[in-house]
Coordinates of C-alpha atoms in Angstrom, one line a residue:
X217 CA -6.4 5.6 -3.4
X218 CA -5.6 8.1 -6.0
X219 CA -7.7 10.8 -4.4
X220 CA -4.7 10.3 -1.1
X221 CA -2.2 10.8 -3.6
X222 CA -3.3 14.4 -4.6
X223 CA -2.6 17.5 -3.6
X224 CA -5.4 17.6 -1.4
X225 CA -4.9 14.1 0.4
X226 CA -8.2 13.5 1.3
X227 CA -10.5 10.6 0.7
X228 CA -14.1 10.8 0.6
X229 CA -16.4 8.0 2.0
X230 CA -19.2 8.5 0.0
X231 CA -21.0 5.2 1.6
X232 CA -20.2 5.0 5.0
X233 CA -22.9 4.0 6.5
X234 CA -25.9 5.1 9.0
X235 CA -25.7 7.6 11.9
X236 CA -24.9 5.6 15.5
X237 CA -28.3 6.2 16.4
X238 CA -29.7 3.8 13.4
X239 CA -30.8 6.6 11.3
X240 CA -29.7 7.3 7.9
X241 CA -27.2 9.8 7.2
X242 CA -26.1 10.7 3.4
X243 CA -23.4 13.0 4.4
X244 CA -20.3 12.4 2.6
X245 CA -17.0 11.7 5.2
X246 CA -14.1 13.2 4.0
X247 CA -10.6 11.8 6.0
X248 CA -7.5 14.1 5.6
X249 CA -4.2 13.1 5.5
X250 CA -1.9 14.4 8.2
X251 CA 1.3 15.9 6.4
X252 CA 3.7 13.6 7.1
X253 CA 1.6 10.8 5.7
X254 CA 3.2 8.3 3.3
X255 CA 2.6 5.2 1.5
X256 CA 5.0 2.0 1.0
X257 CA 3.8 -0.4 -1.5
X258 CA 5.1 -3.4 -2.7
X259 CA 3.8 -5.6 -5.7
X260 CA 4.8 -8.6 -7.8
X261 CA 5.0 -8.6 -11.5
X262 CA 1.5 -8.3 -13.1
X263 CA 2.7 -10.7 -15.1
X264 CA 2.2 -13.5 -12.6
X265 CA -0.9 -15.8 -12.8
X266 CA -4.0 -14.0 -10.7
X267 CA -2.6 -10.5 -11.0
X268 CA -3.4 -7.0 -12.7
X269 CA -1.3 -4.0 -13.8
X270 CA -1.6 -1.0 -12.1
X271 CA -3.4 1.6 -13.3
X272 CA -1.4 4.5 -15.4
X273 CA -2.9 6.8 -13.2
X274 CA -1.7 4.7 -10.3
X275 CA 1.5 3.5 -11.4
X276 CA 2.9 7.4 -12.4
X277 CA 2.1 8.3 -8.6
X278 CA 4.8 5.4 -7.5
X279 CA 8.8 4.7 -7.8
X280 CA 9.5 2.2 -9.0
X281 CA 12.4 -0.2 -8.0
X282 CA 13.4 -3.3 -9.0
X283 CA 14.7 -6.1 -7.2
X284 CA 15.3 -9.3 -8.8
X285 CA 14.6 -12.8 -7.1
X286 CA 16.7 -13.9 -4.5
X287 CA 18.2 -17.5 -5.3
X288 CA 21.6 -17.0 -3.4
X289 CA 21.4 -19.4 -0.5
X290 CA 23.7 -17.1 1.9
X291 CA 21.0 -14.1 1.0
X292 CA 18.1 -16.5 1.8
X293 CA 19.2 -17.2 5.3
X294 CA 20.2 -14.3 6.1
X295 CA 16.5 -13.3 5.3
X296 CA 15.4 -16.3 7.4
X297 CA 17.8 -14.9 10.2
X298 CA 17.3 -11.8 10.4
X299 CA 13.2 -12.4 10.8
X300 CA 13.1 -15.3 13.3
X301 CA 15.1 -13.4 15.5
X302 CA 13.0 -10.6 14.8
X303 CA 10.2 -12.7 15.8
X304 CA 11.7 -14.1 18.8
X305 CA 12.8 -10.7 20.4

């Protein structure tokens, strides 16, 4: 993911695979990002049981905002709401 993140925005898929006619092929893939690429990415604490910390390398790519827990039960059903109907529609 970090190689996206560059300058260059490309990633290289160094083990993609065979040819589509079954023969070996060794040839590095390279996918370039379009310009208006971008990445969203949420995450929970790494704190929490099961989970790592990002990278440094990772992390100083990223803004980072936080939002604490919701536990106001107007906010939580507005949440609730706002994606059913969502759903629904």
């Amino acid at each position: 993911l970090n190689s996206v993140l560059e300058p260059s925005r490309a990633l290289v898929l160094a083990e993609k695979g065979g040819n589509v006619d079954g023969g070996e092929d060794y040839t590095n893939t390279v996918i370039k990002a379009k310009d208006d690429f971008r990445i969203f990415a949420t995450m929970n604490p790494g704190g929490d049981f099961g989970k790592r910390e990002l990278s440094p390398a990772l992390r100083s790519r990223f803004t980072e905002i936080w939002v604490p827990s919701v536990s106001d039960r107007v906010d939580i059903d507005l949440v609730l709401e706002r994606t059913i109907s969502f759903a629904v529609e």
